PDB file of C-alpha atoms and ligand atoms in Angstrom:
ATOM      1  CA  UNK K   1      14.319  -8.651 -15.255  1.00  0.00           C
ATOM      2  CA  UNK K   2      14.891  -8.841 -18.974  1.00  0.00           C
ATOM      3  CA  UNK K   3      12.125 -11.288 -19.667  1.00  0.00           C
ATOM      4  CA  UNK K   4      13.269 -14.815 -20.314  1.00  0.00           C
ATOM      5  CA  UNK K   5      10.147 -15.171 -22.457  1.00  0.00           C
ATOM      6  CA  UNK K   6      11.592 -12.440 -24.657  1.00  0.00           C
ATOM      7  CA  UNK K   7      14.840 -14.396 -24.861  1.00  0.00           C
ATOM      8  CA  UNK K   8      12.913 -17.553 -25.729  1.00  0.00           C
ATOM      9  CA  UNK K   9      11.113 -15.665 -28.433  1.00  0.00           C
ATOM     10  CA  UNK K  10      14.396 -14.347 -29.824  1.00  0.00           C
ATOM     11  CA  UNK K  11      15.925 -17.822 -29.863  1.00  0.00           C
ATOM     12  CA  UNK K  12      12.751 -19.478 -31.149  1.00  0.00           C
ATOM     13  CA  UNK K  13      12.642 -21.830 -28.127  1.00  0.00           C
ATOM     14  CA  UNK K  14       9.615 -24.139 -27.866  1.00  0.00           C
ATOM     15  CA  UNK K  15       6.431 -22.372 -28.813  1.00  0.00           C
ATOM     16  CA  UNK K  16       7.792 -18.958 -27.917  1.00  0.00           C
ATOM     17  CA  UNK K  17       7.295 -17.406 -31.309  1.00  0.00           C
ATOM     18  CA  UNK K  18       5.258 -14.420 -30.192  1.00  0.00           C
ATOM     19  CA  UNK K  19       4.915 -12.585 -26.917  1.00  0.00           C
ATOM     20  CA  UNK K  20       1.590 -11.342 -25.522  1.00  0.00           C
ATOM     21  CA  UNK K  21       1.091  -9.467 -22.236  1.00  0.00           C
ATOM     22  CA  UNK K  22      -2.419  -9.422 -20.757  1.00  0.00           C
ATOM     23  CA  UNK K  23      -4.258  -8.206 -17.660  1.00  0.00           C
ATOM     24  CA  UNK K  24      -4.443  -5.131 -15.442  1.00  0.00           C
ATOM     25  CA  UNK K  25      -1.075  -3.592 -16.323  1.00  0.00           C
ATOM     26  CA  UNK K  26      -1.669  -3.404 -20.090  1.00  0.00           C
ATOM     27  CA  UNK K  27      -5.237  -2.234 -19.377  1.00  0.00           C
ATOM     28  CA  UNK K  28      -3.837   0.778 -17.536  1.00  0.00           C
ATOM     29  CA  UNK K  29      -0.465   1.360 -19.202  1.00  0.00           C
ATOM     30  CA  UNK K  30      -0.581  -0.538 -22.503  1.00  0.00           C
ATOM     31  CA  UNK K  31       0.476   2.392 -24.680  1.00  0.00           C
ATOM     32  CA  UNK K  32       3.468   3.233 -22.447  1.00  0.00           C
ATOM     33  CA  UNK K  33       4.487  -0.421 -22.210  1.00  0.00           C
ATOM     34  CA  UNK K  34       4.319  -0.752 -25.978  1.00  0.00           C
ATOM     35  CA  UNK K  35       7.014   1.906 -26.272  1.00  0.00           C
ATOM     36  CA  UNK K  36       9.109   0.509 -23.426  1.00  0.00           C
ATOM     37  CA  UNK K  37       8.945  -3.183 -24.312  1.00  0.00           C
ATOM     38  CA  UNK K  38       9.606  -3.580 -28.028  1.00  0.00           C
ATOM     39  CA  UNK K  39      10.026  -7.345 -27.620  1.00  0.00           C
ATOM     40  CA  UNK K  40       6.272  -7.712 -26.873  1.00  0.00           C
ATOM     41  CA  UNK K  41       4.015  -8.254 -29.895  1.00  0.00           C
ATOM     42  CA  UNK K  42       0.669  -7.526 -28.284  1.00  0.00           C
ATOM     43  CA  UNK K  43      -0.716  -5.960 -25.101  1.00  0.00           C
ATOM     44  CA  UNK K  44      -4.285  -6.914 -24.195  1.00  0.00           C
ATOM     45  CA  UNK K  45      -6.491  -5.242 -21.601  1.00  0.00           C
ATOM     46  CA  UNK K  46      -9.146  -6.891 -19.464  1.00  0.00           C
ATOM     47  CA  UNK K  47     -11.897  -6.981 -22.111  1.00  0.00           C
ATOM     48  CA  UNK K  48      -9.897  -9.254 -24.373  1.00  0.00           C
ATOM     49  CA  UNK K  49     -10.078 -12.433 -22.262  1.00  0.00           C
ATOM     50  CA  UNK K  50     -12.637 -14.139 -24.553  1.00  0.00           C
ATOM     51  CA  UNK K  51     -10.751 -13.044 -27.685  1.00  0.00           C
ATOM     52  CA  UNK K  52      -7.279 -14.307 -26.807  1.00  0.00           C
ATOM     53  CA  UNK K  53      -7.425 -17.345 -29.104  1.00  0.00           C
ATOM     54  CA  UNK K  54      -8.382 -15.118 -32.070  1.00  0.00           C
ATOM     55  CA  UNK K  55      -5.568 -12.700 -31.282  1.00  0.00           C
ATOM     56  CA  UNK K  56      -3.067 -15.562 -31.141  1.00  0.00           C
ATOM     57  CA  UNK K  57      -4.357 -17.014 -34.427  1.00  0.00           C
ATOM     58  CA  UNK K  58      -3.818 -13.614 -35.911  1.00  0.00           C
ATOM     59  CA  UNK K  59      -0.234 -13.390 -34.678  1.00  0.00           C
ATOM     60  CA  UNK K  60       1.056 -16.889 -35.384  1.00  0.00           C
ATOM     61  CA  UNK K  61       2.932 -17.537 -38.558  1.00  0.00           C
ATOM     62  CA  UNK K  62       3.289 -13.884 -39.520  1.00  0.00           C
ATOM     63  CA  UNK K  63       6.772 -12.630 -40.314  1.00  0.00           C
ATOM     64  CA  UNK K  64       5.757  -8.989 -40.022  1.00  0.00           C
ATOM     65  CA  UNK K  65       3.543  -8.245 -37.048  1.00  0.00           C
ATOM     66  CA  UNK K  66       1.894  -4.967 -36.341  1.00  0.00           C
ATOM     67  CA  UNK K  67       2.597  -4.396 -32.646  1.00  0.00           C
ATOM     68  CA  UNK K  68      -0.595  -3.364 -30.865  1.00  0.00           C
ATOM     69  CA  UNK K  69      -2.037  -2.403 -27.512  1.00  0.00           C
ATOM     70  CA  UNK K  70      -5.764  -3.070 -27.112  1.00  0.00           C
ATOM     71  CA  UNK K  71      -7.625  -1.777 -24.056  1.00  0.00           C
ATOM     72  CA  UNK K  72     -11.142  -0.316 -24.167  1.00  0.00           C
ATOM     73  CA  UNK K  73     -13.456   0.790 -21.372  1.00  0.00           C
ATOM     74  CA  UNK K  74     -13.588  -2.205 -19.002  1.00  0.00           C
ATOM     75  CA  UNK K  75     -16.858  -4.085 -19.558  1.00  0.00           C
ATOM     76  CA  UNK K  76     -15.848  -7.752 -19.528  1.00  0.00           C
ATOM     77  CA  UNK K  77     -17.783 -10.019 -17.185  1.00  0.00           C
ATOM     78  CA  UNK K  78     -17.065 -13.708 -17.260  1.00  0.00           C
ATOM     79  CA  UNK K  79     -19.785 -16.308 -17.526  1.00  0.00           C
ATOM     80  CA  UNK K  80     -20.130 -20.054 -17.138  1.00  0.00           C
ATOM     81  CA  UNK K  81     -19.588 -20.612 -20.867  1.00  0.00           C
ATOM     82  CA  UNK K  82     -16.045 -19.228 -20.715  1.00  0.00           C
ATOM     83  CA  UNK K  83     -13.490 -22.010 -20.568  1.00  0.00           C
ATOM     84  CA  UNK K  84     -11.307 -21.933 -17.481  1.00  0.00           C
ATOM     85  CA  UNK K  85      -7.988 -23.524 -16.669  1.00  0.00           C
ATOM     86  CA  UNK K  86      -8.241 -24.300 -12.941  1.00  0.00           C
ATOM     87  CA  UNK K  87      -4.816 -23.697 -11.438  1.00  0.00           C
ATOM     88  CA  UNK K  88      -5.702 -24.564  -7.828  1.00  0.00           C
ATOM     89  CA  UNK K  89      -5.500 -28.133  -6.421  1.00  0.00           C
ATOM     90  CA  UNK K  90      -8.318 -30.230  -7.913  1.00  0.00           C
ATOM     91  CA  UNK K  91     -10.547 -30.169  -4.802  1.00  0.00           C
ATOM     92  CA  UNK K  92     -10.823 -26.388  -4.650  1.00  0.00           C
ATOM     93  CA  UNK K  93     -11.592 -23.528  -7.058  1.00  0.00           C
ATOM     94  CA  UNK K  94     -12.214 -19.807  -7.040  1.00  0.00           C
ATOM     95  CA  UNK K  95     -15.604 -18.623  -8.229  1.00  0.00           C
ATOM     96  CA  UNK K  96     -15.799 -14.982  -9.220  1.00  0.00           C
ATOM     97  CA  UNK K  97     -19.296 -13.607  -8.707  1.00  0.00           C
ATOM     98  CA  UNK K  98     -18.775 -10.035  -9.923  1.00  0.00           C
ATOM     99  CA  UNK K  99     -16.256  -7.814 -11.637  1.00  0.00           C
ATOM    100  CA  UNK K 100     -15.195  -4.229 -10.998  1.00  0.00           C
ATOM    101  CA  UNK K 101     -15.851  -2.003  -8.009  1.00  0.00           C
ATOM    102  CA  UNK K 102     -17.864   1.159  -7.351  1.00  0.00           C
ATOM    103  CA  UNK K 103     -16.404   1.974  -3.946  1.00  0.00           C
ATOM    104  CA  UNK K 104     -13.700   4.408  -5.028  1.00  0.00           C
ATOM    105  CA  UNK K 105     -11.264   4.045  -2.135  1.00  0.00           C
ATOM    106  CA  UNK K 106      -8.840   6.932  -2.607  1.00  0.00           C
ATOM    107  CA  UNK K 107      -5.711   4.744  -2.744  1.00  0.00           C
ATOM    108  CA  UNK K 108      -7.029   2.139  -5.159  1.00  0.00           C
ATOM    109  CA  UNK K 109      -6.730   1.985  -8.925  1.00  0.00           C
ATOM    110  CA  UNK K 110      -8.933  -1.071  -9.390  1.00  0.00           C
ATOM    111  CA  UNK K 111     -12.133   0.830 -10.343  1.00  0.00           C
ATOM    112  CA  UNK K 112     -10.163   2.556 -13.118  1.00  0.00           C
ATOM    113  CA  UNK K 113      -8.784  -0.737 -14.383  1.00  0.00           C
ATOM    114  CA  UNK K 114     -11.731  -3.054 -13.848  1.00  0.00           C
ATOM    115  CA  UNK K 115     -14.622  -0.595 -14.124  1.00  0.00           C
ATOM    116  CA  UNK K 116     -17.810  -0.233 -12.092  1.00  0.00           C
ATOM    117  CA  UNK K 117     -19.209  -3.167 -10.106  1.00  0.00           C
ATOM    118  CA  UNK K 118     -20.994  -5.657 -12.393  1.00  0.00           C
ATOM    119  CA  UNK K 119     -22.571  -8.754 -10.891  1.00  0.00           C
ATOM    120  CA  UNK K 120     -23.016 -12.039 -12.685  1.00  0.00           C
ATOM    121  CA  UNK K 121     -26.545 -13.418 -12.820  1.00  0.00           C
ATOM    122  CA  UNK K 122     -27.299 -15.882 -10.060  1.00  0.00           C
ATOM    123  CA  UNK K 123     -28.244 -18.678 -12.485  1.00  0.00           C
ATOM    124  CA  UNK K 124     -24.961 -18.257 -14.320  1.00  0.00           C
ATOM    125  CA  UNK K 125     -22.948 -18.476 -11.084  1.00  0.00           C
ATOM    126  CA  UNK K 126     -24.895 -21.561 -10.010  1.00  0.00           C
ATOM    127  CA  UNK K 127     -24.247 -23.126 -13.409  1.00  0.00           C
ATOM    128  CA  UNK K 128     -20.507 -22.592 -12.976  1.00  0.00           C
ATOM    129  CA  UNK K 129     -20.663 -24.022  -9.445  1.00  0.00           C
ATOM    130  CA  UNK K 130     -22.367 -27.138 -10.890  1.00  0.00           C
ATOM    131  CA  UNK K 131     -19.670 -27.438 -13.586  1.00  0.00           C
ATOM    132  CA  UNK K 132     -16.920 -27.131 -10.955  1.00  0.00           C
ATOM    133  CA  UNK K 133     -18.638 -29.682  -8.720  1.00  0.00           C
ATOM    134  CA  UNK K 134     -19.007 -32.101 -11.640  1.00  0.00           C
ATOM    135  CA  UNK K 135     -15.250 -31.732 -12.217  1.00  0.00           C
ATOM    136  CA  UNK K 136     -14.480 -32.841  -8.659  1.00  0.00           C
ATOM    137  CA  UNK K 137     -14.294 -29.491  -6.872  1.00  0.00           C
ATOM    138  CA  UNK K 138     -15.445 -29.781  -3.252  1.00  0.00           C
ATOM    139  CA  UNK K 139     -14.674 -26.272  -2.039  1.00  0.00           C
ATOM    140  CA  UNK K 140     -15.574 -23.054  -3.798  1.00  0.00           C
ATOM    141  CA  UNK K 141     -13.948 -19.811  -2.801  1.00  0.00           C
ATOM    142  CA  UNK K 142     -16.150 -16.821  -3.527  1.00  0.00           C
ATOM    143  CA  UNK K 143     -14.357 -13.756  -4.848  1.00  0.00           C
ATOM    144  CA  UNK K 144     -15.068 -10.320  -6.304  1.00  0.00           C
ATOM    145  CA  UNK K 145     -13.471  -6.966  -5.608  1.00  0.00           C
ATOM    146  CA  UNK K 146     -16.238  -6.498  -3.009  1.00  0.00           C
ATOM    147  CA  UNK K 147     -18.373  -9.612  -2.522  1.00  0.00           C
ATOM    148  CA  UNK K 148     -20.872  -7.757  -0.308  1.00  0.00           C
ATOM    149  CA  UNK K 149     -21.813  -5.523  -3.274  1.00  0.00           C
ATOM    150  CA  UNK K 150     -23.149  -8.573  -5.102  1.00  0.00           C
ATOM    151  CA  UNK K 151     -26.495  -7.990  -6.810  1.00  0.00           C
ATOM    152  CA  UNK K 152     -26.863  -4.238  -6.243  1.00  0.00           C
ATOM    153  CA  UNK K 153     -26.689  -3.661  -9.992  1.00  0.00           C
ATOM    154  CA  UNK K 154     -28.997  -6.550 -10.947  1.00  0.00           C
ATOM    155  CA  UNK K 155     -32.717  -6.519 -11.561  1.00  0.00           C
ATOM    156  CA  UNK K 156     -34.558  -7.471  -8.377  1.00  0.00           C
ATOM    157  CA  UNK K 157     -31.375  -6.768  -6.378  1.00  0.00           C
ATOM    158  CA  UNK K 158     -30.530 -10.286  -5.195  1.00  0.00           C
ATOM    159  CA  UNK K 159     -28.144 -10.222  -2.242  1.00  0.00           C
ATOM    160  CA  UNK K 160     -24.954 -12.056  -1.378  1.00  0.00           C
ATOM    161  CA  UNK K 161     -26.962 -13.853   1.257  1.00  0.00           C
ATOM    162  CA  UNK K 162     -29.475 -15.104  -1.353  1.00  0.00           C
ATOM    163  CA  UNK K 163     -26.584 -16.304  -3.504  1.00  0.00           C
ATOM    164  CA  UNK K 164     -24.818 -18.093  -0.651  1.00  0.00           C
ATOM    165  CA  UNK K 165     -27.982 -19.993   0.247  1.00  0.00           C
ATOM    166  CA  UNK K 166     -28.409 -21.183  -3.351  1.00  0.00           C
ATOM    167  CA  UNK K 167     -24.740 -22.167  -3.615  1.00  0.00           C
ATOM    168  CA  UNK K 168     -25.053 -24.129  -0.395  1.00  0.00           C
ATOM    169  CA  UNK K 169     -27.763 -26.194  -2.097  1.00  0.00           C
ATOM    170  CA  UNK K 170     -25.398 -27.381  -4.867  1.00  0.00           C
ATOM    171  CA  UNK K 171     -25.177 -31.045  -4.060  1.00  0.00           C
ATOM    172  CA  UNK K 172     -21.515 -32.006  -4.500  1.00  0.00           C
ATOM    173  CA  UNK K 173     -20.094 -28.803  -3.032  1.00  0.00           C
ATOM    174  CA  UNK K 174     -19.017 -29.372   0.576  1.00  0.00           C
ATOM    175  CA  UNK K 175     -17.436 -26.059   1.578  1.00  0.00           C
ATOM    176  CA  UNK K 176     -17.988 -22.449   0.605  1.00  0.00           C
ATOM    177  CA  UNK K 177     -15.429 -19.888   1.643  1.00  0.00           C
ATOM    178  CA  UNK K 178     -16.113 -16.171   1.405  1.00  0.00           C
ATOM    179  CA  UNK K 179     -13.434 -13.610   0.575  1.00  0.00           C
ATOM    180  CA  UNK K 180     -13.241  -9.797   0.281  1.00  0.00           C
ATOM    181  CA  UNK K 181     -16.221  -8.609   2.310  1.00  0.00           C
ATOM    182  CA  UNK K 182     -16.419  -4.834   2.678  1.00  0.00           C
ATOM    183  CA  UNK K 183     -16.848  -4.186   6.428  1.00  0.00           C
ATOM    184  CA  UNK K 184     -19.532  -1.476   6.102  1.00  0.00           C
ATOM    185  CA  UNK K 185     -21.698  -3.810   3.993  1.00  0.00           C
ATOM    186  CA  UNK K 186     -21.197  -6.975   6.010  1.00  0.00           C
ATOM    187  CA  UNK K 187     -24.773  -7.199   7.243  1.00  0.00           C
ATOM    188  CA  UNK K 188     -26.229  -9.260  10.055  1.00  0.00           C
ATOM    189  CA  UNK K 189     -28.163 -11.127   7.363  1.00  0.00           C
ATOM    190  CA  UNK K 190     -24.918 -12.274   5.713  1.00  0.00           C
ATOM    191  CA  UNK K 191     -23.446 -13.289   9.078  1.00  0.00           C
ATOM    192  CA  UNK K 192     -26.663 -15.122   9.967  1.00  0.00           C
ATOM    193  CA  UNK K 193     -26.540 -17.002   6.657  1.00  0.00           C
ATOM    194  CA  UNK K 194     -22.923 -18.013   7.320  1.00  0.00           C
ATOM    195  CA  UNK K 195     -23.927 -19.224  10.784  1.00  0.00           C
ATOM    196  CA  UNK K 196     -26.978 -21.120   9.514  1.00  0.00           C
ATOM    197  CA  UNK K 197     -25.574 -22.817   6.425  1.00  0.00           C
ATOM    198  CA  UNK K 198     -23.407 -25.747   7.389  1.00  0.00           C
ATOM    199  CA  UNK K 199     -21.464 -25.709   4.118  1.00  0.00           C
ATOM    200  CA  UNK K 200     -20.319 -22.117   4.530  1.00  0.00           C
ATOM    201  CA  UNK K 201     -17.009 -22.180   6.359  1.00  0.00           C
ATOM    202  CA  UNK K 202     -16.682 -20.358   9.660  1.00  0.00           C
ATOM    203  CA  UNK K 203     -14.130 -18.168   8.010  1.00  0.00           C
ATOM    204  CA  UNK K 204     -14.487 -14.679   6.683  1.00  0.00           C
ATOM    205  CA  UNK K 205     -12.093 -12.344   4.969  1.00  0.00           C
ATOM    206  CA  UNK K 206     -12.686  -8.684   5.935  1.00  0.00           C
ATOM    207  CA  UNK K 207     -10.237  -6.105   4.570  1.00  0.00           C
ATOM    208  CA  UNK K 208     -10.690  -3.555   7.364  1.00  0.00           C
ATOM    209  CA  UNK K 209      -7.724  -1.520   6.027  1.00  0.00           C
ATOM    210  CA  UNK K 210      -7.452   0.711   9.120  1.00  0.00           C
ATOM    211  CA  UNK K 211      -9.153   1.464  12.448  1.00  0.00           C
ATOM    212  CA  UNK K 212      -8.468   5.193  12.745  1.00  0.00           C
ATOM    213  CA  UNK K 213     -11.405   7.330  11.622  1.00  0.00           C
ATOM    214  CA  UNK K 214      -9.275  10.106  10.108  1.00  0.00           C
ATOM    215  CA  UNK K 215      -7.290   7.603   8.078  1.00  0.00           C
ATOM    216  CA  UNK K 216     -10.439   5.749   7.029  1.00  0.00           C
ATOM    217  CA  UNK K 217     -11.940   9.047   5.896  1.00  0.00           C
ATOM    218  CA  UNK K 218      -8.790   9.923   3.928  1.00  0.00           C
ATOM    219  CA  UNK K 219      -9.011   6.471   2.346  1.00  0.00           C
ATOM    220  CA  UNK K 220     -12.647   7.222   1.419  1.00  0.00           C
ATOM    221  CA  UNK K 221     -13.777   4.066   3.164  1.00  0.00           C
ATOM    222  CA  UNK K 222     -17.471   3.891   4.040  1.00  0.00           C
ATOM    223  CA  UNK K 223     -18.508   3.207   7.612  1.00  0.00           C
ATOM    224  CA  UNK K 224     -15.937   3.948  10.272  1.00  0.00           C
ATOM    225  CA  UNK K 225     -14.096   2.476  13.197  1.00  0.00           C
ATOM    226  CA  UNK K 226     -17.312   2.169  15.257  1.00  0.00           C
ATOM    227  CA  UNK K 227     -18.964   0.117  12.557  1.00  0.00           C
ATOM    228  CA  UNK K 228     -15.910  -2.161  12.237  1.00  0.00           C
ATOM    229  CA  UNK K 229     -15.682  -2.660  16.003  1.00  0.00           C
ATOM    230  CA  UNK K 230     -19.382  -3.494  16.116  1.00  0.00           C
ATOM    231  CA  UNK K 231     -18.956  -6.144  13.430  1.00  0.00           C
ATOM    232  CA  UNK K 232     -15.882  -7.796  14.931  1.00  0.00           C
ATOM    233  CA  UNK K 233     -16.324  -9.698  18.166  1.00  0.00           C
ATOM    234  CA  UNK K 234     -13.682  -9.594  20.870  1.00  0.00           C
ATOM    235  CA  UNK K 235     -12.034  -7.123  23.176  1.00  0.00           C
ATOM    236  CA  UNK K 236     -12.800  -3.400  22.874  1.00  0.00           C
ATOM    237  CA  UNK K 237     -10.387  -0.711  23.893  1.00  0.00           C
TER     238      UNK K 237
HETATM  239  S1  LIG O 301     -13.266  -1.835  -2.150  1.00  0.00           S
HETATM  240 FE1  LIG O 301     -11.307  -2.770  -2.689  1.00  0.00          FE
HETATM  241  S2  LIG O 301     -11.311  -2.861  -4.943  1.00  0.00           S
HETATM  242 FE2  LIG O 301     -12.919  -1.433  -4.344  1.00  0.00          FE
HETATM  243  S3  LIG O 301     -11.951   0.591  -4.454  1.00  0.00           S
HETATM  244 FE3  LIG O 301     -11.771  -0.145  -2.327  1.00  0.00          FE
HETATM  245  S4  LIG O 301      -9.795  -1.220  -2.185  1.00  0.00           S
HETATM  246 FE4  LIG O 301     -10.291  -0.944  -4.379  1.00  0.00          FE
END
């Protein structure tokens, strides 16, 4: 698609006076995209989230713009002080507890784009949960590239289970939903916490990816089919 945003920019429609592309794609391919998409003024990688307003200030009102692509080693980790625009229905919101991934599945580019796993401090996550709750959010959906890796990189090594218990104590939150659990790290302790805490939904997202050991090995997935079958209840072959 020839971007309609580019056409808007060309015609000067609305506020479309400059065109900025952000996120994973410019993080990985910004320099190539800069050559291929001359209509774009600026490509920003994942570290630039907190600087977007400054970049826009810099671009607006300039006749001659130096076209740039900015993407350093991925280190950005959001915190509760970052302003968010919640795009989900008002009762529900995602809460990202960590950024990046250290698992290195052979088919996945995310560690190269987002960097190594970096967990947010527990107090910071709880602060954001309180802010969301004060804004009317009843359900928080916990995300990260691998939620079960939460805390491994932090001092004292708090666990996902510790975090879930604290989140369950946030007064106005009624439901907690857990996404992206890595099967080999989905411990009995996490499952026990889910079972014990009334606010944590009886719902779990487990990207098992495959159940054949050779394929799992080729994918560089930890654990194996036996471990997955042990974790999942139900019929065995
Ligand atoms: S755990 Fe997920 S994000 Fe991490 S490398 Fe594997 S597929 Fe990619």
